[in-house]
mmCIF file of C-alpha atoms and ligand atoms in Angstrom:
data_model
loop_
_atom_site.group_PDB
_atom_site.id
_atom_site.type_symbol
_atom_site.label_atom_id
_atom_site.label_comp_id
_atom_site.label_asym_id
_atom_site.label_seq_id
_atom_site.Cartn_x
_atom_site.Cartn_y
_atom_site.Cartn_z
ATOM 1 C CA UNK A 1 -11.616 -0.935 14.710
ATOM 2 C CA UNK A 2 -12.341 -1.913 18.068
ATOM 3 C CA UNK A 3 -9.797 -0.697 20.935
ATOM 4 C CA UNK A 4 -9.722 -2.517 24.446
ATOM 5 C CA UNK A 5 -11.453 -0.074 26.646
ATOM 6 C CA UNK A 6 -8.700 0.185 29.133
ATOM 7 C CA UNK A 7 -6.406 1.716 26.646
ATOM 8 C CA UNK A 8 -8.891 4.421 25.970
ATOM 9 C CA UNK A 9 -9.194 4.756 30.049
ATOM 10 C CA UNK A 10 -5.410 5.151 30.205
ATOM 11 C CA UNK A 11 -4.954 7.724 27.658
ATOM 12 C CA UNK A 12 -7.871 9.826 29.077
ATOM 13 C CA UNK A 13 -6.979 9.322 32.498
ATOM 14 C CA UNK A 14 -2.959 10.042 31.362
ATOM 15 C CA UNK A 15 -4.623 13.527 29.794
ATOM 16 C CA UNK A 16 -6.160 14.632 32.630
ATOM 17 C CA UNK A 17 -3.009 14.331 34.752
ATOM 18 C CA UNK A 18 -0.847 15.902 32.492
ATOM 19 C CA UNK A 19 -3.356 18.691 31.959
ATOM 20 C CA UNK A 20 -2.545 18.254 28.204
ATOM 21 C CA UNK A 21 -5.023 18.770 25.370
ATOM 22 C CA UNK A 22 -5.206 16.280 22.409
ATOM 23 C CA UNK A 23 -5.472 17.656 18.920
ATOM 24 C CA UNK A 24 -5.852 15.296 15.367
ATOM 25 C CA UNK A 25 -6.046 15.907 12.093
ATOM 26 C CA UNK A 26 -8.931 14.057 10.036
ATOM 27 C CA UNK A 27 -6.588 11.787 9.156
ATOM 28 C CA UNK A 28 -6.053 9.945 11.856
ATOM 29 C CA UNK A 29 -7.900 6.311 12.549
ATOM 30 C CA UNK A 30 -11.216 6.465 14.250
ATOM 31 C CA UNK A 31 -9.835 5.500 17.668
ATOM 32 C CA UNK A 32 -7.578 8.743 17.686
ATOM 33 C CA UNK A 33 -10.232 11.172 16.329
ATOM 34 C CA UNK A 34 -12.798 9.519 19.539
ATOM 35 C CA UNK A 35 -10.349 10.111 22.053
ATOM 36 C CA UNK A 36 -9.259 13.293 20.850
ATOM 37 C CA UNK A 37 -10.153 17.137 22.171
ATOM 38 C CA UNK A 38 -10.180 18.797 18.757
ATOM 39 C CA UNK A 39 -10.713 17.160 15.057
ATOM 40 C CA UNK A 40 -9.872 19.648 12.195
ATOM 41 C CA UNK A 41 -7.738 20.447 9.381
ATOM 42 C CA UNK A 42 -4.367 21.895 9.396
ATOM 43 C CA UNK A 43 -6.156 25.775 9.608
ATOM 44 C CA UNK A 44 -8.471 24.382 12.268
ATOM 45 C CA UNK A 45 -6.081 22.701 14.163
ATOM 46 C CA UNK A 46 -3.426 25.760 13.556
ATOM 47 C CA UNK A 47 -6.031 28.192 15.861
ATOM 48 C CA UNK A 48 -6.595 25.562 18.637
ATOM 49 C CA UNK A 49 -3.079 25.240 18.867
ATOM 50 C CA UNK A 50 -2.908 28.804 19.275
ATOM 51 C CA UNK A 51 -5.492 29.277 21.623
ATOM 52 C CA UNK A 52 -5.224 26.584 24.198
ATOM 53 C CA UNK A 53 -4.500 27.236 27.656
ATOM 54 C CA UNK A 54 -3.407 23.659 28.670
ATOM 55 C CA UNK A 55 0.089 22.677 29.440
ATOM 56 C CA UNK A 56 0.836 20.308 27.242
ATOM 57 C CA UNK A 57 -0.201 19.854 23.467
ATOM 58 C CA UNK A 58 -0.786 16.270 22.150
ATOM 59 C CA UNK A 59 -0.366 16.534 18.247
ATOM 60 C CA UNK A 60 -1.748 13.249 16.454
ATOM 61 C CA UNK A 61 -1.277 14.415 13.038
ATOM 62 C CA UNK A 62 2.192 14.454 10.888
ATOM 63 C CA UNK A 63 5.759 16.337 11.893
ATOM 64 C CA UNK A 64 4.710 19.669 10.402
ATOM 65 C CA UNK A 65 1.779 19.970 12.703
ATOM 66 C CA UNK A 66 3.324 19.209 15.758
ATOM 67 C CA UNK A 67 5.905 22.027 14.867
ATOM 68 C CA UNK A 68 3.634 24.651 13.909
ATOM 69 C CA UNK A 69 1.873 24.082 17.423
ATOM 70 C CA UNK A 70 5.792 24.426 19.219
ATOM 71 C CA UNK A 71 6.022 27.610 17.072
ATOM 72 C CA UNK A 72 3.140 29.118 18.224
ATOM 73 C CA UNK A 73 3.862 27.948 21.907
ATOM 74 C CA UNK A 74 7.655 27.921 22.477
ATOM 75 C CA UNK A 75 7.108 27.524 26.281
ATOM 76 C CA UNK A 76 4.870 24.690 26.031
ATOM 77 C CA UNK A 77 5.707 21.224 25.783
ATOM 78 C CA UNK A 78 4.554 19.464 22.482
ATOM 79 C CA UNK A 79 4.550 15.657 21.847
ATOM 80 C CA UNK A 80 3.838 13.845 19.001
ATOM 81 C CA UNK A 81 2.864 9.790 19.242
ATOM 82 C CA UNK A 82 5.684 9.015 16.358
ATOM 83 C CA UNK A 83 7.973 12.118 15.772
ATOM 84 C CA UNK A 84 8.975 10.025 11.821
ATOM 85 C CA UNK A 85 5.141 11.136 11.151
ATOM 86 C CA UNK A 86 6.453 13.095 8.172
ATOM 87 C CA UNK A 87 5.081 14.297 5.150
ATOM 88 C CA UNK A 88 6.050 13.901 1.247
ATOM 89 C CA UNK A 89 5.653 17.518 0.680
ATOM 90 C CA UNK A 90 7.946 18.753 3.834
ATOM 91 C CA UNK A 91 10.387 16.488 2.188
ATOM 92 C CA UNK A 92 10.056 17.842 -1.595
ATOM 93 C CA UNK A 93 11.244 21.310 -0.107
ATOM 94 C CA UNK A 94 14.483 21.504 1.706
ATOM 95 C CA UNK A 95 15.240 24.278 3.358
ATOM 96 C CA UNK A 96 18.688 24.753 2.166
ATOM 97 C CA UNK A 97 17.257 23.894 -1.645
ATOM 98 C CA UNK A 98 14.705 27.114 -0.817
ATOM 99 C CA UNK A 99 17.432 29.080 0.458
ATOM 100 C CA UNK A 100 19.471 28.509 -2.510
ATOM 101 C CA UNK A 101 16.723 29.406 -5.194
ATOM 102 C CA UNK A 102 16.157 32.316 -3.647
ATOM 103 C CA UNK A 103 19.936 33.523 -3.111
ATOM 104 C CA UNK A 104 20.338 32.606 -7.133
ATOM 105 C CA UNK A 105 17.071 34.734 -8.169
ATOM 106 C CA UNK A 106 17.563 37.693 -5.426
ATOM 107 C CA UNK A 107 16.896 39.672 -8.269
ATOM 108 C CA UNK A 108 13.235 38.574 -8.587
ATOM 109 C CA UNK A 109 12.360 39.684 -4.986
ATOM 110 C CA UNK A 110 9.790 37.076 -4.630
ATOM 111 C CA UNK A 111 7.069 37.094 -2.327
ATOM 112 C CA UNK A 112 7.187 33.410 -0.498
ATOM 113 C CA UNK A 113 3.925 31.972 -0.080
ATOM 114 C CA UNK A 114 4.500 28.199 1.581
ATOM 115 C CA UNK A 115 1.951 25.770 2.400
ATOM 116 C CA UNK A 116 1.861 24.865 6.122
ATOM 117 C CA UNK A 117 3.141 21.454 5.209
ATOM 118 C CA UNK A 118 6.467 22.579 5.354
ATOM 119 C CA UNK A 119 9.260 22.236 7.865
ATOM 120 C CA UNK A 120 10.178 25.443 10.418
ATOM 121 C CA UNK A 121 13.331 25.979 8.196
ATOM 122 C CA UNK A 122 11.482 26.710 5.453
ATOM 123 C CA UNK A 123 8.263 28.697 7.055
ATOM 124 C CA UNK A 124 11.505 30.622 8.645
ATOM 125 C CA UNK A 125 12.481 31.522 4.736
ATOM 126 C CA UNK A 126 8.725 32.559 3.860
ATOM 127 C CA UNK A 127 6.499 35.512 3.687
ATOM 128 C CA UNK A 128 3.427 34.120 4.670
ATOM 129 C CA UNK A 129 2.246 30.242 5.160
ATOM 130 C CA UNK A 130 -1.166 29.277 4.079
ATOM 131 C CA UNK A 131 -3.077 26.250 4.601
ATOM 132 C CA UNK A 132 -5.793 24.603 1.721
ATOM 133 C CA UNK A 133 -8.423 26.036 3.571
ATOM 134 C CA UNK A 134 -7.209 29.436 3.082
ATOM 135 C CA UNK A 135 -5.103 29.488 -0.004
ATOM 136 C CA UNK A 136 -7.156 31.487 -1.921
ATOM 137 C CA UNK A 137 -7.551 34.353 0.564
ATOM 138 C CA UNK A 138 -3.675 34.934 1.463
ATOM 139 C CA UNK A 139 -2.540 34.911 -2.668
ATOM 140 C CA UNK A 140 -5.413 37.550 -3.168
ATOM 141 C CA UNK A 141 -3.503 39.356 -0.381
ATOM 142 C CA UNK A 142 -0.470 39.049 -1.525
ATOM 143 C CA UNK A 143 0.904 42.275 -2.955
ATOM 144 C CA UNK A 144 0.604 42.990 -6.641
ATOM 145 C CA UNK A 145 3.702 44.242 -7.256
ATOM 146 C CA UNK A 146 6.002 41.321 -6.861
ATOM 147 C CA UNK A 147 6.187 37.952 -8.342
ATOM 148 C CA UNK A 148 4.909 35.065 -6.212
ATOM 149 C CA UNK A 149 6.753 31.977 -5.196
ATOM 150 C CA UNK A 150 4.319 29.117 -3.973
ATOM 151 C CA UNK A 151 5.936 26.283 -1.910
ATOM 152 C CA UNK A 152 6.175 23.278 -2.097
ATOM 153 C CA UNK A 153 2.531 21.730 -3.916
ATOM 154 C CA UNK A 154 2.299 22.380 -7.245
ATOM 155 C CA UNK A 155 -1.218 20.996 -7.369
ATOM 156 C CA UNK A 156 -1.880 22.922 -5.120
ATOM 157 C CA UNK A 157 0.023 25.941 -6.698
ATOM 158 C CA UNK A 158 -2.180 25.539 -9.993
ATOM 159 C CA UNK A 159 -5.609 25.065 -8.050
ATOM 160 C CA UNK A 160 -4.836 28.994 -6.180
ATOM 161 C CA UNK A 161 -3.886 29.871 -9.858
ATOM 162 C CA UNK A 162 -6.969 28.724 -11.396
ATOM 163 C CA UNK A 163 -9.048 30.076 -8.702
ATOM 164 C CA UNK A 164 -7.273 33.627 -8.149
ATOM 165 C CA UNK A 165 -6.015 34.114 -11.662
ATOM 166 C CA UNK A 166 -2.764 35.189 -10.249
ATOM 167 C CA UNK A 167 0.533 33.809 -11.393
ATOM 168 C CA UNK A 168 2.676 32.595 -9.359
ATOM 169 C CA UNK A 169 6.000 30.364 -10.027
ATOM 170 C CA UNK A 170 5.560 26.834 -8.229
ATOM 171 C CA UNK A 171 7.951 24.837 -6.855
ATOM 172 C CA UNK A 172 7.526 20.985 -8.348
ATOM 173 C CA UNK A 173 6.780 19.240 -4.800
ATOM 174 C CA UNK A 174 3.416 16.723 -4.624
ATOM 175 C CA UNK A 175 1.577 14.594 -2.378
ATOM 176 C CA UNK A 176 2.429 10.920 -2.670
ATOM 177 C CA UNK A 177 -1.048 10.433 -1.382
ATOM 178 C CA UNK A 178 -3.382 12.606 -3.837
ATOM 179 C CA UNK A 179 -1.741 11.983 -6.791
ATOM 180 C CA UNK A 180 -2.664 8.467 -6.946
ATOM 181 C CA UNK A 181 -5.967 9.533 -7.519
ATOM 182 C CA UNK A 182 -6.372 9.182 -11.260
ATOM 183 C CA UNK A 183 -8.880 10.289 -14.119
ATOM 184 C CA UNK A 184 -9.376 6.489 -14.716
ATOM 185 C CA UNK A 185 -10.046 5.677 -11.412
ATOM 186 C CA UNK A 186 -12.226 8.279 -10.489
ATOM 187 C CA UNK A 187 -14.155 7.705 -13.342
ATOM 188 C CA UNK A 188 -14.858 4.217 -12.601
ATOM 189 C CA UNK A 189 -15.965 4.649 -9.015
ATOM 190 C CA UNK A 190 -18.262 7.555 -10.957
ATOM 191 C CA UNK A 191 -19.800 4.950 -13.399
ATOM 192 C CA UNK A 192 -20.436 2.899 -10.442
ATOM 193 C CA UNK A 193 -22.907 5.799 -8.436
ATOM 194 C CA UNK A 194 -23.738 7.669 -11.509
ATOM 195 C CA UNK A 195 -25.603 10.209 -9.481
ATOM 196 C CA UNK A 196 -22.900 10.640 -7.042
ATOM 197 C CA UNK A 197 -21.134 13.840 -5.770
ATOM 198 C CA UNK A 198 -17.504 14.074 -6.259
ATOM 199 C CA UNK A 199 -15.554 16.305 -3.595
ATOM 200 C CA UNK A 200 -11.546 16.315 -3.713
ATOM 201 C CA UNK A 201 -8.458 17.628 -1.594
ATOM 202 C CA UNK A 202 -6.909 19.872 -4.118
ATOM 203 C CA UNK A 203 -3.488 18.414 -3.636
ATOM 204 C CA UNK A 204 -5.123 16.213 -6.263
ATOM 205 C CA UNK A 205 -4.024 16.558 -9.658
ATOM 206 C CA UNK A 206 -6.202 18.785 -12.295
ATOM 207 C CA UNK A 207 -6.984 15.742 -14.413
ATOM 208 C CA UNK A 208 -8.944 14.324 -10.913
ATOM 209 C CA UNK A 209 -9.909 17.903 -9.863
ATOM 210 C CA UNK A 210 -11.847 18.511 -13.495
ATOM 211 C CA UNK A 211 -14.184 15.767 -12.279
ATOM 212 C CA UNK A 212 -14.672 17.063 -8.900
ATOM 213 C CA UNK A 213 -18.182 19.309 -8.136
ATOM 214 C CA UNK A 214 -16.142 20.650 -4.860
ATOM 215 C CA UNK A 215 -12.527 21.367 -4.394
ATOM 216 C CA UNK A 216 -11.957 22.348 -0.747
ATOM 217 C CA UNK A 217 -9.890 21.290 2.305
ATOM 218 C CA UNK A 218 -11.076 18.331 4.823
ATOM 219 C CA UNK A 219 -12.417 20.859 6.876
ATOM 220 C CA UNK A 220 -15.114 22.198 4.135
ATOM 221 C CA UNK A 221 -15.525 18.849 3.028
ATOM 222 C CA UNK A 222 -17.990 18.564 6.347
ATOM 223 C CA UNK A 223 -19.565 21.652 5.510
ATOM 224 C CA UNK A 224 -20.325 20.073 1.951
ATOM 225 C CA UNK A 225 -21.460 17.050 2.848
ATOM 226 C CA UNK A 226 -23.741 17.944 5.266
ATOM 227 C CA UNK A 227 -25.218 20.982 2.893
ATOM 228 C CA UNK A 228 -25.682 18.839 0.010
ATOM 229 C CA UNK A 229 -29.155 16.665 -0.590
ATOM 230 C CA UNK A 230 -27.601 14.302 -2.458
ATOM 231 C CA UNK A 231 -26.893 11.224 -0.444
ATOM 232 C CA UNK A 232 -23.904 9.299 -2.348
ATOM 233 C CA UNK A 233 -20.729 11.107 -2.200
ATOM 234 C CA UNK A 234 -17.400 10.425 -3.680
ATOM 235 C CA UNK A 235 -14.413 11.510 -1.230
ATOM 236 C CA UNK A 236 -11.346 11.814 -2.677
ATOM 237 C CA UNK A 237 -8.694 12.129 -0.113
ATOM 238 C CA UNK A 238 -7.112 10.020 2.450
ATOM 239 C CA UNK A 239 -8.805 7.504 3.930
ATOM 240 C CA UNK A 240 -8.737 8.736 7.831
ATOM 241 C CA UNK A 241 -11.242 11.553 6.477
ATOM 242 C CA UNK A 242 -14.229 8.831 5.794
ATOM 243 C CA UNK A 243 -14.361 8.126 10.081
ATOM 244 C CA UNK A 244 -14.982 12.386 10.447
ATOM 245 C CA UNK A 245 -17.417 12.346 7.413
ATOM 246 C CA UNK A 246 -19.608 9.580 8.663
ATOM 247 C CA UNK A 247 -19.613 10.605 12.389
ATOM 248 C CA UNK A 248 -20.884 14.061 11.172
ATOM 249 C CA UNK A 249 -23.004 13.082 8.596
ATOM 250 C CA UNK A 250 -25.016 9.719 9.613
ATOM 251 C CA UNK A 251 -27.375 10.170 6.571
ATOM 252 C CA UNK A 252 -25.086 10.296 3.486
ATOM 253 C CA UNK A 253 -23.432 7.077 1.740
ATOM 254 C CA UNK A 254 -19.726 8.400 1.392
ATOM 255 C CA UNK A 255 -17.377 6.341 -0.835
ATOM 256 C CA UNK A 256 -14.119 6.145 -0.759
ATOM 257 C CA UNK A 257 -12.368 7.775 -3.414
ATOM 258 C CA UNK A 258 -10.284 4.752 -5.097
ATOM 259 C CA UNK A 259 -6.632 4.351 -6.913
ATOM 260 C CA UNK A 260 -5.606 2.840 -9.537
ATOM 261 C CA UNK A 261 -4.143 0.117 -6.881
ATOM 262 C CA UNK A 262 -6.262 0.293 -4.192
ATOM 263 C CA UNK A 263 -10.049 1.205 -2.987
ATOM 264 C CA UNK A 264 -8.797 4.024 -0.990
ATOM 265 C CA UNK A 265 -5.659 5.827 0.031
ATOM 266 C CA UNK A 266 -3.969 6.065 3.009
ATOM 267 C CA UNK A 267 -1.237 8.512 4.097
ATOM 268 C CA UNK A 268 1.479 6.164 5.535
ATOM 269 C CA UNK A 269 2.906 8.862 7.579
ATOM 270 C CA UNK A 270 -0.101 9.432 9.455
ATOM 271 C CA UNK A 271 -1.404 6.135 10.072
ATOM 272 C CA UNK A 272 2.429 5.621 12.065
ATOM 273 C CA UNK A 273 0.416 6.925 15.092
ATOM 274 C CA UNK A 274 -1.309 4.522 17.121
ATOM 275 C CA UNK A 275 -3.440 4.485 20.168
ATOM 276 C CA UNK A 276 -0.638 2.460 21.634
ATOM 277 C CA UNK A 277 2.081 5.511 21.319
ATOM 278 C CA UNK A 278 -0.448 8.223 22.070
ATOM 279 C CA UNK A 279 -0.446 6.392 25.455
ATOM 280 C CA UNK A 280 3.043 6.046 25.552
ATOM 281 C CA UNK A 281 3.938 9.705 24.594
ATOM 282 C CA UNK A 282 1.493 10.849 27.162
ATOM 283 C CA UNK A 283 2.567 8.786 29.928
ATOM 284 C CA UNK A 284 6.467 9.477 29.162
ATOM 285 C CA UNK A 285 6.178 13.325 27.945
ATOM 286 C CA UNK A 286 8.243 12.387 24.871
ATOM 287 C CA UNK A 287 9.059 12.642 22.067
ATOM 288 C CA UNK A 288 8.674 16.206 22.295
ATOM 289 C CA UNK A 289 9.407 18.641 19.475
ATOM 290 C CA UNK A 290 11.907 21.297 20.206
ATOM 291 C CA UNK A 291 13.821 23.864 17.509
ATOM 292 C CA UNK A 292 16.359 26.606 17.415
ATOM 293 C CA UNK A 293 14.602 29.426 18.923
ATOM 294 C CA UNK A 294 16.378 32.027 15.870
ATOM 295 C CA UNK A 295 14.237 29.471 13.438
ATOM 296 C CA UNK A 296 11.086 29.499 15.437
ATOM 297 C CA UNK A 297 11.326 33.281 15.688
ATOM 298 C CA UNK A 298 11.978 33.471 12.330
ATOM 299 C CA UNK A 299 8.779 31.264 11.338
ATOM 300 C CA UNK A 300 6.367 32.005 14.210
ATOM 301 C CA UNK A 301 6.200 35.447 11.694
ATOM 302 C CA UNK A 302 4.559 34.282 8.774
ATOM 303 C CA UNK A 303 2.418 31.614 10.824
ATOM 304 C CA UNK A 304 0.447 34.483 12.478
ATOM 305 C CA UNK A 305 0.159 36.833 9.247
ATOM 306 C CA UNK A 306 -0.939 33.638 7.761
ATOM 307 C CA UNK A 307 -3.888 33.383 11.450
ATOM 308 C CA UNK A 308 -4.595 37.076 11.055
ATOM 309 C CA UNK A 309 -5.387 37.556 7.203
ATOM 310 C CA UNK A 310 -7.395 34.693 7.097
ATOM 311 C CA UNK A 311 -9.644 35.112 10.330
HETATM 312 P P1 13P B 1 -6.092 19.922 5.209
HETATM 313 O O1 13P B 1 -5.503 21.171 5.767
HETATM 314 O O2 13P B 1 -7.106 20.180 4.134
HETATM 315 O O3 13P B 1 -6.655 19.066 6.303
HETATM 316 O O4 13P B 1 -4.948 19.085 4.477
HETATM 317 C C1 13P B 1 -3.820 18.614 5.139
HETATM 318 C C2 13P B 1 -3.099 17.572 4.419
HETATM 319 O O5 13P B 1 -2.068 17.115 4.796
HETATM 320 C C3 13P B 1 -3.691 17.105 3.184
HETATM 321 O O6 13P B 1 -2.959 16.046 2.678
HETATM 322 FE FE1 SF4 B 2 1.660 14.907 3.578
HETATM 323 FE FE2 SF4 B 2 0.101 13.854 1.719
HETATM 324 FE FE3 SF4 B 2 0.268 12.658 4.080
HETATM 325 FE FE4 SF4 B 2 -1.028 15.026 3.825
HETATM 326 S S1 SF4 B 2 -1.609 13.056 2.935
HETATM 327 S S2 SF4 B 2 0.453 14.463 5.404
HETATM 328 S S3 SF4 B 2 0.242 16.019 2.250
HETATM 329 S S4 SF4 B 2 1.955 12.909 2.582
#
């Protein structure tokens, strides 16, 4: 999509006065991902967030993200374009719903393992946070001697289960997005590029997953599709996640991974931010994201076990 130039100007004239860095996730349109500092997935995007010396942090991504950079940098001020950028699995896993299951099954003395897309409440209730990129690596660290709970993607769950062969008990919580993907639909777009690659988010269902040659995050989705020799590649995830592909890999066809309703999927949560309101939140410092500072303690814990075991 072409943006009028001057809106571009503003945003990284607007960034330079405010000293403030912009990080966005690989889904986010083209025009965000161009103007942006850092491009990455939630693991990627978790370290910058840590690292960064500026004074402000720009978060074009969803909710979630923007709060796991606050956690990480309570003295900083954190904006978000559109602070209703939420998520489908944040909302599948209440904090108080947690809080209950694990009051009513004390006796299990679970280890908590939640996926970064999550709220603070519930990263405050965990043991450790993981993000697809890492999943694998933080359940083979959990500790053998105590049943796992995995929050909030069961597709997720099953994927680390399949992978690890450890058990774990997963809560029922899904992306909206990735489970469109279906075995029909994949299968089609397969019949179409018979030779094609397939590589899928594994918040897909197994069904789609089965069909898939990789299973990774966005992140190693790069890495694959700039190892591979094959040039056609079926990419099933959301949509934003074709712009990063083809920027970093000129030479490959990548197709859009379809649905059964549409030729690709987008996330509508984080297609709310626009060029226009990353302007707008950098000009007017809002909306920012603040917390309770007893939650943020509470989560900033299991957000860095989560940095250190999987450096
Ligand atoms: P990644 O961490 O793989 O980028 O996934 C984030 C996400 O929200 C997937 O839907
Ligand atoms: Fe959440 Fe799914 Fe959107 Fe990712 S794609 S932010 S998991 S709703």
């Amino acid at each position: 999509m072409a943006v009028a130039l001057d809106l571009r100007d503003e945003i990284l004239e607007l960034k330079r006065a405010r000293k403030a860095v912009i990080l966005a996730h690989n889904y986010q349109t083209g025009d965000i991902q161009d103007v942006a500092d850092y491009v990455g997935d939630s693991l990627g995007l978790a370290y910058h967030a840590k690292a960064t010396d500026a004074e402000v942090i720009v978060f074009c991504g969803v909710h979630f993200m923007a709060e796991t950079a606050k956690i990480v940098n309570p003295k900083k001020i954190v904006i978000l374009p559109d602070k209703d950028a939420g998520c489908s699995l944040e909302q599948a896993c209440p904090a108080d719903q947690l809080e209950a299951y694990l009051h009513q099954h004390a006796d299990k003395n679970y280890y908590v393992i939640a996926y970064i897309n999550c709220s603070a409440g519930v990263k405050a209730l965990c043991d450790v946070i993981c993000t697809s990129g890492n999943a694998v690596k933080i359940v083979n660290l959990a500790p053998k001697d105590r049943p796992v709970l995995f929050v909030p993607d069961a597709n997720l769950g099953s994927w680390v289960m399949e992978q690890t062969g450890r058990k774990m008990d997963l809560w029922q919580g899904s992306c909206y997005v990735h489970v469109e993907f279906t075995r029909d639909s994949i299968n089609r777009i397969k019949a179409e590029y018979p030779d094609a690659l397939v590589v899928a988010h594994p918040e897909c269902t197994q069904a789609v997953r089965l069909l898939a040659d990789e299973v990774c995050s966005t992140e190693r989705m790069v890495d694959f599709c700039k190892k591979t020799e094959v040039k056609n590649i079926i990419v099933v995830t959301e949509s934003g996640m074709l712009h990063r592909l083809k920027r970093e890999c000129p030479d490959k066809n990548l197709i859009p991974g379809p649905t059964d309703r549409c030729a690709c999927a987008d996330c509508r949560y984080m297609k709310m931010n626009t060029m226009e309101k990353l302007r707008n939140c950098l000009r007017d410092l809002s909306p920012r994201v603040e917390m309770d500072e007893e939650i943020r303690r509470r989560a900033e814990t299991p957000l860095l076990r989560m940095l250190e075991q999987s450096k």
